[in-house]
Amino acid sequence: MAPRIAPPMNAAAPRAGGSKLVSPLDGLLGYRLRRASMALMGDLVEILRPFGISVVEASFLILVGANPGCRQSDVGRALAIKRANLTPLVGRLKARGLVADAPIDGRSLSLTLTDAGVALRDEALALISESDRQARQHLAIDEQALFAALASLVR
Amino acid sequence: MAPRIAPPMNAAAPRAGGSKLVSPLDGLLGYRLRRASMALMGDLVEILRPFGISVVEASFLILVGANPGCRQSDVGRALAIKRANLTPLVGRLKARGLVADAPIDGRSLSLTLTDAGVALRDEALALISESDRQARQHLAIDEQALFAALASLVR
DNA sequence: TATTGTTATACTCTATAACTATA
DNA sequence: TATAGTTATAGAGTATAACAATA
């Protein structure tokens, strides 16, 4: 056994400082993912605050903007938003003049961004992309590998 | 220009299948993190359902269990739970006989798991760790590098 | 019969503000 | 003065169930 230097007496007492806790959670991938996700979500909330839209609403606008004429139900599936929650969400965006809908076949609705919706989406997406780029640029890991690993955890 | 073979007529119409959408969100790290986190959280919810506790409650029990006698406020800080939400959380766990508290200095509370709390924590943590291990074992990426990358995104 | 959209409702988690007591 | 804990309350976000209309 290698000799060990005796630590100072106060180092032997756990909880001395009173604030640093042992965290078994730090060894869990799920926990680390949640904390990282929450950190980026927090940034996103700040970015979106001036626009007066939520993260879910922004995701919705971005997806509809990239798929003009898409069915409401498909957007809901893609974002894992339940039908029952989709109605008031679309209602808010329509009320703000950001989204327009039109019947497809009598039971489905097609969605499109209005000009105002496109303008807001463009502004917001630019800021979101820039913030995301900044978060990625100091990663000490291959970005493609990271994305692939994250994708492998979904479903 | 290279000659192009004419596609079948129905292939020219986007949205033919009607379900796959173009998703600019897939290029965002924040979005991929959120989806991956939500997937693992879903697993966790299923694991905890038989115990009748939430993900937050399980995290709380695990952290208190690893730090007997810790201050309630320190646990709240470590898990980013606001003081106002901590009181009913601890109240529920005390009412179920999983956690015990004791005054430290007249304004702070120290928390400890009861025997029942330790037993539940042991059972739950074993299942959680096993589920987490399964999620990690097929990652095509260095685990240490992944954890470091995730940590670099927090704060 | 299965899907789409709607309505109503409830539950969880989180957020804010005000208050008391203590270091 | 800053911190710890409490209380009350409000807001997102998400969940279920039931319904009508349509494919």
PDB file of N, CA and C in Angstrom, chain A residues 9-110:
ATOM      1  N   MET A   9      -7.814  17.820   9.790  1.00  0.00           N
ATOM      2  CA  MET A   9      -8.880  17.237  10.610  1.00  0.00           C
ATOM      3  C   MET A   9     -10.280  17.605  10.109  1.00  0.00           C
ATOM      4  N   ASN A  10     -10.439  18.803   9.618  1.00  0.00           N
ATOM      5  CA  ASN A  10     -11.779  19.202   9.202  1.00  0.00           C
ATOM      6  C   ASN A  10     -12.195  18.544   7.881  1.00  0.00           C
ATOM      7  N   ALA A  11     -11.243  17.955   7.180  1.00  0.00           N
ATOM      8  CA  ALA A  11     -11.606  17.276   5.938  1.00  0.00           C
ATOM      9  C   ALA A  11     -12.231  15.914   6.212  1.00  0.00           C
ATOM     10  N   ALA A  12     -12.001  15.403   7.444  1.00  0.00           N
ATOM     11  CA  ALA A  12     -12.555  14.103   7.793  1.00  0.00           C
ATOM     12  C   ALA A  12     -14.051  14.180   8.069  1.00  0.00           C
ATOM     13  N   ALA A  13     -14.539  15.355   8.372  1.00  0.00           N
ATOM     14  CA  ALA A  13     -15.955  15.503   8.714  1.00  0.00           C
ATOM     15  C   ALA A  13     -16.791  15.808   7.478  1.00  0.00           C
ATOM     16  N   PRO A  14     -17.624  14.858   7.058  1.00  0.00           N
ATOM     17  CA  PRO A  14     -18.507  15.143   5.931  1.00  0.00           C
ATOM     18  C   PRO A  14     -19.502  16.224   6.344  1.00  0.00           C
ATOM     19  N   ARG A  15     -20.048  16.895   5.385  1.00  0.00           N
ATOM     20  CA  ARG A  15     -21.086  17.897   5.637  1.00  0.00           C
ATOM     21  C   ARG A  15     -20.541  19.134   6.337  1.00  0.00           C
ATOM     22  N   ALA A  16     -19.189  19.270   6.390  1.00  0.00           N
ATOM     23  CA  ALA A  16     -18.621  20.416   7.092  1.00  0.00           C
ATOM     24  C   ALA A  16     -19.080  21.723   6.446  1.00  0.00           C
ATOM     25  N   GLY A  17     -18.854  21.836   5.151  1.00  0.00           N
ATOM     26  CA  GLY A  17     -19.291  23.038   4.443  1.00  0.00           C
ATOM     27  C   GLY A  17     -20.795  23.197   4.522  1.00  0.00           C
ATOM     28  N   GLY A  18     -21.485  22.070   4.469  1.00  0.00           N
ATOM     29  CA  GLY A  18     -22.935  22.101   4.640  1.00  0.00           C
ATOM     30  C   GLY A  18     -23.698  22.247   3.348  1.00  0.00           C
ATOM     31  N   SER A  19     -23.010  22.229   2.206  1.00  0.00           N
ATOM     32  CA  SER A  19     -23.800  22.462   1.000  1.00  0.00           C
ATOM     33  C   SER A  19     -23.561  21.434  -0.103  1.00  0.00           C
ATOM     34  N   LYS A  20     -22.382  20.839  -0.189  1.00  0.00           N
ATOM     35  CA  LYS A  20     -22.118  19.866  -1.252  1.00  0.00           C
ATOM     36  C   LYS A  20     -22.615  18.482  -0.845  1.00  0.00           C
ATOM     37  N   LEU A  21     -23.458  17.900  -1.672  1.00  0.00           N
ATOM     38  CA  LEU A  21     -24.039  16.598  -1.350  1.00  0.00           C
ATOM     39  C   LEU A  21     -23.473  15.517  -2.255  1.00  0.00           C
ATOM     40  N   VAL A  22     -23.387  14.307  -1.714  1.00  0.00           N
ATOM     41  CA  VAL A  22     -23.066  13.134  -2.518  1.00  0.00           C
ATOM     42  C   VAL A  22     -24.271  12.861  -3.415  1.00  0.00           C
ATOM     43  N   SER A  23     -24.009  12.666  -4.723  1.00  0.00           N
ATOM     44  CA  SER A  23     -25.143  12.478  -5.623  1.00  0.00           C
ATOM     45  C   SER A  23     -25.027  11.225  -6.475  1.00  0.00           C
ATOM     46  N   PRO A  24     -25.682  10.152  -6.058  1.00  0.00           N
ATOM     47  CA  PRO A  24     -25.694   8.926  -6.871  1.00  0.00           C
ATOM     48  C   PRO A  24     -26.363   9.168  -8.217  1.00  0.00           C
ATOM     49  N   LEU A  25     -27.133  10.231  -8.319  1.00  0.00           N
ATOM     50  CA  LEU A  25     -27.841  10.531  -9.566  1.00  0.00           C
ATOM     51  C   LEU A  25     -26.866  10.898 -10.677  1.00  0.00           C
ATOM     52  N   ASP A  26     -25.706  11.442 -10.280  1.00  0.00           N
ATOM     53  CA  ASP A  26     -24.747  11.893 -11.284  1.00  0.00           C
ATOM     54  C   ASP A  26     -24.217  10.751 -12.135  1.00  0.00           C
ATOM     55  N   GLY A  27     -24.362   9.526 -11.672  1.00  0.00           N
ATOM     56  CA  GLY A  27     -23.914   8.376 -12.454  1.00  0.00           C
ATOM     57  C   GLY A  27     -24.957   7.850 -13.417  1.00  0.00           C
ATOM     58  N   LEU A  28     -26.131   8.483 -13.399  1.00  0.00           N
ATOM     59  CA  LEU A  28     -27.226   8.015 -14.268  1.00  0.00           C
ATOM     60  C   LEU A  28     -27.313   8.848 -15.536  1.00  0.00           C
ATOM     61  N   LEU A  29     -27.306   8.177 -16.673  1.00  0.00           N
ATOM     62  CA  LEU A  29     -27.423   8.874 -17.949  1.00  0.00           C
ATOM     63  C   LEU A  29     -28.726   9.667 -18.021  1.00  0.00           C
ATOM     64  N   GLY A  30     -29.811   9.052 -17.551  1.00  0.00           N
ATOM     65  CA  GLY A  30     -31.110   9.725 -17.606  1.00  0.00           C
ATOM     66  C   GLY A  30     -31.095  11.050 -16.862  1.00  0.00           C
ATOM     67  N   TYR A  31     -30.434  11.072 -15.716  1.00  0.00           N
ATOM     68  CA  TYR A  31     -30.374  12.292 -14.918  1.00  0.00           C
ATOM     69  C   TYR A  31     -29.526  13.350 -15.607  1.00  0.00           C
ATOM     70  N   ARG A  32     -28.370  12.948 -16.137  1.00  0.00           N
ATOM     71  CA  ARG A  32     -27.497  13.899 -16.829  1.00  0.00           C
ATOM     72  C   ARG A  32     -28.182  14.471 -18.063  1.00  0.00           C
ATOM     73  N   LEU A  33     -28.912  13.622 -18.772  1.00  0.00           N
ATOM     74  CA  LEU A  33     -29.648  14.096 -19.939  1.00  0.00           C
ATOM     75  C   LEU A  33     -30.702  15.122 -19.538  1.00  0.00           C
ATOM     76  N   ARG A  34     -31.396  14.820 -18.430  1.00  0.00           N
ATOM     77  CA  ARG A  34     -32.452  15.727 -17.997  1.00  0.00           C
ATOM     78  C   ARG A  34     -31.878  17.077 -17.602  1.00  0.00           C
ATOM     79  N   ARG A  35     -30.753  17.067 -16.883  1.00  0.00           N
ATOM     80  CA  ARG A  35     -30.165  18.335 -16.472  1.00  0.00           C
ATOM     81  C   ARG A  35     -29.682  19.127 -17.683  1.00  0.00           C
ATOM     82  N   ALA A  36     -29.025  18.455 -18.623  1.00  0.00           N
ATOM     83  CA  ALA A  36     -28.547  19.137 -19.826  1.00  0.00           C
ATOM     84  C   ALA A  36     -29.721  19.681 -20.632  1.00  0.00           C
ATOM     85  N   SER A  37     -30.750  18.862 -20.761  1.00  0.00           N
ATOM     86  CA  SER A  37     -31.930  19.302 -21.507  1.00  0.00           C
ATOM     87  C   SER A  37     -32.573  20.508 -20.851  1.00  0.00           C
ATOM     88  N   MET A  38     -32.670  20.470 -19.507  1.00  0.00           N
ATOM     89  CA  MET A  38     -33.288  21.583 -18.795  1.00  0.00           C
ATOM     90  C   MET A  38     -32.478  22.862 -18.947  1.00  0.00           C
ATOM     91  N   ALA A  39     -31.157  22.729 -18.994  1.00  0.00           N
ATOM     92  CA  ALA A  39     -30.310  23.911 -19.153  1.00  0.00           C
ATOM     93  C   ALA A  39     -30.570  24.580 -20.503  1.00  0.00           C
ATOM     94  N   LEU A  40     -30.599  23.767 -21.573  1.00  0.00           N
ATOM     95  CA  LEU A  40     -30.849  24.340 -22.896  1.00  0.00           C
ATOM     96  C   LEU A  40     -32.285  24.854 -23.010  1.00  0.00           C
ATOM     97  N   MET A  41     -33.214  24.144 -22.363  1.00  0.00           N
ATOM     98  CA  MET A  41     -34.601  24.612 -22.382  1.00  0.00           C
ATOM     99  C   MET A  41     -34.723  25.968 -21.700  1.00  0.00           C
ATOM    100  N   GLY A  42     -33.952  26.155 -20.638  1.00  0.00           N
ATOM    101  CA  GLY A  42     -33.976  27.440 -19.959  1.00  0.00           C
ATOM    102  C   GLY A  42     -33.519  28.569 -20.867  1.00  0.00           C
ATOM    103  N   ASP A  43     -32.448  28.303 -21.621  1.00  0.00           N
ATOM    104  CA  ASP A  43     -31.985  29.298 -22.596  1.00  0.00           C
ATOM    105  C   ASP A  43     -33.093  29.610 -23.591  1.00  0.00           C
ATOM    106  N   LEU A  44     -33.756  28.550 -24.041  1.00  0.00           N
ATOM    107  CA  LEU A  44     -34.799  28.695 -25.055  1.00  0.00           C
ATOM    108  C   LEU A  44     -35.956  29.550 -24.552  1.00  0.00           C
ATOM    109  N   VAL A  45     -36.332  29.307 -23.306  1.00  0.00           N
ATOM    110  CA  VAL A  45     -37.426  30.080 -22.719  1.00  0.00           C
ATOM    111  C   VAL A  45     -37.078  31.570 -22.733  1.00  0.00           C
ATOM    112  N   GLU A  46     -35.828  31.891 -22.394  1.00  0.00           N
ATOM    113  CA  GLU A  46     -35.405  33.293 -22.391  1.00  0.00           C
ATOM    114  C   GLU A  46     -35.435  33.885 -23.787  1.00  0.00           C
ATOM    115  N   ILE A  47     -34.992  33.090 -24.766  1.00  0.00           N
ATOM    116  CA  ILE A  47     -34.987  33.560 -26.150  1.00  0.00           C
ATOM    117  C   ILE A  47     -36.402  33.853 -26.625  1.00  0.00           C
ATOM    118  N   LEU A  48     -37.343  33.006 -26.214  1.00  0.00           N
ATOM    119  CA  LEU A  48     -38.714  33.111 -26.720  1.00  0.00           C
ATOM    120  C   LEU A  48     -39.565  34.117 -25.960  1.00  0.00           C
ATOM    121  N   ARG A  49     -39.101  34.506 -24.770  1.00  0.00           N
ATOM    122  CA  ARG A  49     -39.905  35.410 -23.943  1.00  0.00           C
ATOM    123  C   ARG A  49     -40.325  36.677 -24.693  1.00  0.00           C
ATOM    124  N   PRO A  50     -39.378  37.351 -25.408  1.00  0.00           N
ATOM    125  CA  PRO A  50     -39.782  38.567 -26.126  1.00  0.00           C
ATOM    126  C   PRO A  50     -40.839  38.323 -27.197  1.00  0.00           C
ATOM    127  N   PHE A  51     -40.923  37.095 -27.689  1.00  0.00           N
ATOM    128  CA  PHE A  51     -41.907  36.781 -28.724  1.00  0.00           C
ATOM    129  C   PHE A  51     -43.273  36.421 -28.119  1.00  0.00           C
ATOM    130  N   GLY A  52     -43.290  36.188 -26.822  1.00  0.00           N
ATOM    131  CA  GLY A  52     -44.541  35.831 -26.186  1.00  0.00           C
ATOM    132  C   GLY A  52     -45.054  34.455 -26.562  1.00  0.00           C
ATOM    133  N   ILE A  53     -44.148  33.551 -26.898  1.00  0.00           N
ATOM    134  CA  ILE A  53     -44.571  32.187 -27.210  1.00  0.00           C
ATOM    135  C   ILE A  53     -43.788  31.186 -26.362  1.00  0.00           C
ATOM    136  N   SER A  54     -44.403  30.037 -26.159  1.00  0.00           N
ATOM    137  CA  SER A  54     -43.779  28.986 -25.364  1.00  0.00           C
ATOM    138  C   SER A  54     -42.884  28.125 -26.251  1.00  0.00           C
ATOM    139  N   VAL A  55     -42.124  27.237 -25.615  1.00  0.00           N
ATOM    140  CA  VAL A  55     -41.260  26.320 -26.350  1.00  0.00           C
ATOM    141  C   VAL A  55     -42.094  25.407 -27.256  1.00  0.00           C
ATOM    142  N   VAL A  56     -43.192  24.927 -26.728  1.00  0.00           N
ATOM    143  CA  VAL A  56     -44.061  24.053 -27.521  1.00  0.00           C
ATOM    144  C   VAL A  56     -44.623  24.808 -28.723  1.00  0.00           C
ATOM    145  N   GLU A  57     -45.058  26.046 -28.494  1.00  0.00           N
ATOM    146  CA  GLU A  57     -45.609  26.848 -29.590  1.00  0.00           C
ATOM    147  C   GLU A  57     -44.559  27.128 -30.652  1.00  0.00           C
ATOM    148  N   ALA A  58     -43.323  27.410 -30.217  1.00  0.00           N
ATOM    149  CA  ALA A  58     -42.248  27.670 -31.174  1.00  0.00           C
ATOM    150  C   ALA A  58     -41.956  26.420 -32.002  1.00  0.00           C
ATOM    151  N   SER A  59     -41.894  25.267 -31.344  1.00  0.00           N
ATOM    152  CA  SER A  59     -41.669  24.014 -32.063  1.00  0.00           C
ATOM    153  C   SER A  59     -42.766  23.795 -33.092  1.00  0.00           C
ATOM    154  N   PHE A  60     -43.984  24.091 -32.684  1.00  0.00           N
ATOM    155  CA  PHE A  60     -45.133  23.920 -33.566  1.00  0.00           C
ATOM    156  C   PHE A  60     -45.017  24.827 -34.790  1.00  0.00           C
ATOM    157  N   LEU A  61     -44.681  26.083 -34.566  1.00  0.00           N
ATOM    158  CA  LEU A  61     -44.546  27.032 -35.677  1.00  0.00           C
ATOM    159  C   LEU A  61     -43.427  26.601 -36.622  1.00  0.00           C
ATOM    160  N   ILE A  62     -42.329  26.139 -36.078  1.00  0.00           N
ATOM    161  CA  ILE A  62     -41.193  25.724 -36.906  1.00  0.00           C
ATOM    162  C   ILE A  62     -41.571  24.525 -37.770  1.00  0.00           C
ATOM    163  N   LEU A  63     -42.290  23.589 -37.171  1.00  0.00           N
ATOM    164  CA  LEU A  63     -42.657  22.379 -37.906  1.00  0.00           C
ATOM    165  C   LEU A  63     -43.704  22.677 -38.981  1.00  0.00           C
ATOM    166  N   VAL A  64     -44.686  23.499 -38.654  1.00  0.00           N
ATOM    167  CA  VAL A  64     -45.693  23.872 -39.652  1.00  0.00           C
ATOM    168  C   VAL A  64     -45.041  24.693 -40.765  1.00  0.00           C
ATOM    169  N   GLY A  65     -44.125  25.559 -40.375  1.00  0.00           N
ATOM    170  CA  GLY A  65     -43.450  26.395 -41.371  1.00  0.00           C
ATOM    171  C   GLY A  65     -42.644  25.585 -42.367  1.00  0.00           C
ATOM    172  N   ALA A  66     -42.099  24.459 -41.894  1.00  0.00           N
ATOM    173  CA  ALA A  66     -41.302  23.606 -42.784  1.00  0.00           C
ATOM    174  C   ALA A  66     -42.179  22.656 -43.581  1.00  0.00           C
ATOM    175  N   ASN A  67     -43.457  22.591 -43.231  1.00  0.00           N
ATOM    176  CA  ASN A  67     -44.379  21.661 -43.896  1.00  0.00           C
ATOM    177  C   ASN A  67     -45.720  22.318 -44.177  1.00  0.00           C
ATOM    178  N   PRO A  68     -45.702  23.344 -45.035  1.00  0.00           N
ATOM    179  CA  PRO A  68     -46.952  24.064 -45.289  1.00  0.00           C
ATOM    180  C   PRO A  68     -48.023  23.111 -45.815  1.00  0.00           C
ATOM    181  N   GLY A  69     -49.220  23.239 -45.276  1.00  0.00           N
ATOM    182  CA  GLY A  69     -50.313  22.383 -45.696  1.00  0.00           C
ATOM    183  C   GLY A  69     -50.366  21.050 -44.978  1.00  0.00           C
ATOM    184  N   CYS A  70     -49.502  20.889 -44.004  1.00  0.00           N
ATOM    185  CA  CYS A  70     -49.483  19.610 -43.271  1.00  0.00           C
ATOM    186  C   CYS A  70     -50.752  19.441 -42.441  1.00  0.00           C
ATOM    187  N   ARG A  71     -51.033  18.186 -42.105  1.00  0.00           N
ATOM    188  CA  ARG A  71     -52.212  17.918 -41.297  1.00  0.00           C
ATOM    189  C   ARG A  71     -51.906  18.182 -39.823  1.00  0.00           C
ATOM    190  N   GLN A  72     -52.868  18.765 -39.139  1.00  0.00           N
ATOM    191  CA  GLN A  72     -52.724  19.058 -37.713  1.00  0.00           C
ATOM    192  C   GLN A  72     -52.362  17.807 -36.929  1.00  0.00           C
ATOM    193  N   SER A  73     -52.987  16.703 -37.278  1.00  0.00           N
ATOM    194  CA  SER A  73     -52.745  15.458 -36.534  1.00  0.00           C
ATOM    195  C   SER A  73     -51.309  14.966 -36.721  1.00  0.00           C
ATOM    196  N   ASP A  74     -50.741  15.211 -37.902  1.00  0.00           N
ATOM    197  CA  ASP A  74     -49.356  14.782 -38.139  1.00  0.00           C
ATOM    198  C   ASP A  74     -48.381  15.606 -37.313  1.00  0.00           C
ATOM    199  N   VAL A  75     -48.650  16.897 -37.198  1.00  0.00           N
ATOM    200  CA  VAL A  75     -47.788  17.736 -36.373  1.00  0.00           C
ATOM    201  C   VAL A  75     -47.863  17.287 -34.919  1.00  0.00           C
ATOM    202  N   GLY A  76     -49.069  16.986 -34.483  1.00  0.00           N
ATOM    203  CA  GLY A  76     -49.237  16.509 -33.122  1.00  0.00           C
ATOM    204  C   GLY A  76     -48.452  15.238 -32.868  1.00  0.00           C
ATOM    205  N   ARG A  77     -48.516  14.312 -33.814  1.00  0.00           N
ATOM    206  CA  ARG A  77     -47.766  13.071 -33.650  1.00  0.00           C
ATOM    207  C   ARG A  77     -46.267  13.337 -33.616  1.00  0.00           C
ATOM    208  N   ALA A  78     -45.805  14.187 -34.522  1.00  0.00           N
ATOM    209  CA  ALA A  78     -44.362  14.456 -34.614  1.00  0.00           C
ATOM    210  C   ALA A  78     -43.831  15.078 -33.321  1.00  0.00           C
ATOM    211  N   LEU A  79     -44.657  15.875 -32.655  1.00  0.00           N
ATOM    212  CA  LEU A  79     -44.197  16.549 -31.443  1.00  0.00           C
ATOM    213  C   LEU A  79     -44.715  15.874 -30.181  1.00  0.00           C
ATOM    214  N   ALA A  80     -45.402  14.749 -30.353  1.00  0.00           N
ATOM    215  CA  ALA A  80     -45.944  14.022 -29.197  1.00  0.00           C
ATOM    216  C   ALA A  80     -46.886  14.897 -28.385  1.00  0.00           C
ATOM    217  N   ILE A  81     -47.733  15.638 -29.106  1.00  0.00           N
ATOM    218  CA  ILE A  81     -48.760  16.442 -28.441  1.00  0.00           C
ATOM    219  C   ILE A  81     -50.105  15.757 -28.677  1.00  0.00           C
ATOM    220  N   LYS A  82     -50.851  15.550 -27.602  1.00  0.00           N
ATOM    221  CA  LYS A  82     -52.126  14.851 -27.727  1.00  0.00           C
ATOM    222  C   LYS A  82     -53.175  15.717 -28.425  1.00  0.00           C
ATOM    223  N   ARG A  83     -54.068  15.019 -29.136  1.00  0.00           N
ATOM    224  CA  ARG A  83     -55.129  15.725 -29.859  1.00  0.00           C
ATOM    225  C   ARG A  83     -55.831  16.771 -29.002  1.00  0.00           C
ATOM    226  N   ALA A  84     -56.186  16.348 -27.808  1.00  0.00           N
ATOM    227  CA  ALA A  84     -56.972  17.221 -26.928  1.00  0.00           C
ATOM    228  C   ALA A  84     -56.218  18.495 -26.578  1.00  0.00           C
ATOM    229  N   ASN A  85     -54.885  18.430 -26.579  1.00  0.00           N
ATOM    230  CA  ASN A  85     -54.100  19.618 -26.252  1.00  0.00           C
ATOM    231  C   ASN A  85     -53.755  20.423 -27.490  1.00  0.00           C
ATOM    232  N   LEU A  86     -53.971  19.820 -28.644  1.00  0.00           N
ATOM    233  CA  LEU A  86     -53.631  20.481 -29.896  1.00  0.00           C
ATOM    234  C   LEU A  86     -54.640  21.578 -30.229  1.00  0.00           C
ATOM    235  N   THR A  87     -55.885  21.315 -29.932  1.00  0.00           N
ATOM    236  CA  THR A  87     -56.928  22.277 -30.283  1.00  0.00           C
ATOM    237  C   THR A  87     -56.700  23.660 -29.671  1.00  0.00           C
ATOM    238  N   PRO A  88     -56.524  23.760 -28.341  1.00  0.00           N
ATOM    239  CA  PRO A  88     -56.278  25.103 -27.789  1.00  0.00           C
ATOM    240  C   PRO A  88     -54.958  25.701 -28.241  1.00  0.00           C
ATOM    241  N   LEU A  89     -53.967  24.850 -28.503  1.00  0.00           N
ATOM    242  CA  LEU A  89     -52.674  25.353 -28.982  1.00  0.00           C
ATOM    243  C   LEU A  89     -52.839  26.030 -30.344  1.00  0.00           C
ATOM    244  N   VAL A  90     -53.474  25.331 -31.272  1.00  0.00           N
ATOM    245  CA  VAL A  90     -53.717  25.913 -32.593  1.00  0.00           C
ATOM    246  C   VAL A  90     -54.622  27.140 -32.467  1.00  0.00           C
ATOM    247  N   GLY A  91     -55.575  27.054 -31.557  1.00  0.00           N
ATOM    248  CA  GLY A  91     -56.484  28.180 -31.359  1.00  0.00           C
ATOM    249  C   GLY A  91     -55.750  29.446 -30.965  1.00  0.00           C
ATOM    250  N   ARG A  92     -54.780  29.316 -30.063  1.00  0.00           N
ATOM    251  CA  ARG A  92     -54.004  30.487 -29.642  1.00  0.00           C
ATOM    252  C   ARG A  92     -53.216  31.068 -30.808  1.00  0.00           C
ATOM    253  N   LEU A  93     -52.584  30.169 -31.591  1.00  0.00           N
ATOM    254  CA  LEU A  93     -51.750  30.640 -32.699  1.00  0.00           C
ATOM    255  C   LEU A  93     -52.607  31.264 -33.807  1.00  0.00           C
ATOM    256  N   LYS A  94     -53.797  30.721 -34.016  1.00  0.00           N
ATOM    257  CA  LYS A  94     -54.715  31.333 -34.986  1.00  0.00           C
ATOM    258  C   LYS A  94     -55.181  32.699 -34.489  1.00  0.00           C
ATOM    259  N   ALA A  95     -55.497  32.770 -33.197  1.00  0.00           N
ATOM    260  CA  ALA A  95     -55.977  34.030 -32.615  1.00  0.00           C
ATOM    261  C   ALA A  95     -54.918  35.124 -32.734  1.00  0.00           C
ATOM    262  N   ARG A  96     -53.659  34.723 -32.752  1.00  0.00           N
ATOM    263  CA  ARG A  96     -52.586  35.715 -32.884  1.00  0.00           C
ATOM    264  C   ARG A  96     -52.225  35.957 -34.341  1.00  0.00           C
ATOM    265  N   GLY A  97     -52.940  35.299 -35.232  1.00  0.00           N
ATOM    266  CA  GLY A  97     -52.697  35.538 -36.658  1.00  0.00           C
ATOM    267  C   GLY A  97     -51.406  34.944 -37.158  1.00  0.00           C
ATOM    268  N   LEU A  98     -50.927  33.888 -36.503  1.00  0.00           N
ATOM    269  CA  LEU A  98     -49.662  33.280 -36.910  1.00  0.00           C
ATOM    270  C   LEU A  98     -49.876  32.045 -37.775  1.00  0.00           C
ATOM    271  N   VAL A  99     -51.022  31.424 -37.616  1.00  0.00           N
ATOM    272  CA  VAL A  99     -51.328  30.177 -38.314  1.00  0.00           C
ATOM    273  C   VAL A  99     -52.701  30.284 -38.960  1.00  0.00           C
ATOM    274  N   ALA A 100     -52.828  29.679 -40.130  1.00  0.00           N
ATOM    275  CA  ALA A 100     -54.129  29.580 -40.790  1.00  0.00           C
ATOM    276  C   ALA A 100     -54.426  28.116 -41.056  1.00  0.00           C
ATOM    277  N   ASP A 101     -55.703  27.752 -40.989  1.00  0.00           N
ATOM    278  CA  ASP A 101     -56.050  26.370 -41.275  1.00  0.00           C
ATOM    279  C   ASP A 101     -57.098  26.310 -42.385  1.00  0.00           C
ATOM    280  N   ALA A 102     -57.197  25.124 -42.979  1.00  0.00           N
ATOM    281  CA  ALA A 102     -58.185  24.900 -44.033  1.00  0.00           C
ATOM    282  C   ALA A 102     -58.545  23.425 -44.006  1.00  0.00           C
ATOM    283  N   PRO A 103     -59.825  23.123 -44.244  1.00  0.00           N
ATOM    284  CA  PRO A 103     -60.235  21.713 -44.225  1.00  0.00           C
ATOM    285  C   PRO A 103     -59.611  20.940 -45.371  1.00  0.00           C
ATOM    286  N   ILE A 104     -59.207  19.717 -45.114  1.00  0.00           N
ATOM    287  CA  ILE A 104     -58.651  18.850 -46.148  1.00  0.00           C
ATOM    288  C   ILE A 104     -59.735  17.945 -46.711  1.00  0.00           C
ATOM    289  N   ASP A 105     -60.354  17.197 -45.842  1.00  0.00           N
ATOM    290  CA  ASP A 105     -61.325  16.228 -46.327  1.00  0.00           C
ATOM    291  C   ASP A 105     -62.560  16.127 -45.442  1.00  0.00           C
ATOM    292  N   GLY A 106     -62.818  17.121 -44.658  1.00  0.00           N
ATOM    293  CA  GLY A 106     -64.023  17.084 -43.858  1.00  0.00           C
ATOM    294  C   GLY A 106     -63.764  16.668 -42.431  1.00  0.00           C
ATOM    295  N   ARG A 107     -62.658  15.997 -42.206  1.00  0.00           N
ATOM    296  CA  ARG A 107     -62.335  15.737 -40.797  1.00  0.00           C
ATOM    297  C   ARG A 107     -60.927  16.197 -40.460  1.00  0.00           C
ATOM    298  N   SER A 108     -60.040  16.304 -41.457  1.00  0.00           N
ATOM    299  CA  SER A 108     -58.675  16.751 -41.205  1.00  0.00           C
ATOM    300  C   SER A 108     -58.506  18.226 -41.527  1.00  0.00           C
ATOM    301  N   LEU A 109     -57.576  18.855 -40.830  1.00  0.00           N
ATOM    302  CA  LEU A 109     -57.255  20.255 -41.080  1.00  0.00           C
ATOM    303  C   LEU A 109     -55.837  20.363 -41.622  1.00  0.00           C
ATOM    304  N   SER A 110     -55.660  21.236 -42.607  1.00  0.00           N
ATOM    305  CA  SER A 110     -54.307  21.539 -43.052  1.00  0.00           C
ATOM    306  C   SER A 110     -53.888  22.859 -42.435  1.00  0.00           C
TER     307      SER A 110
END
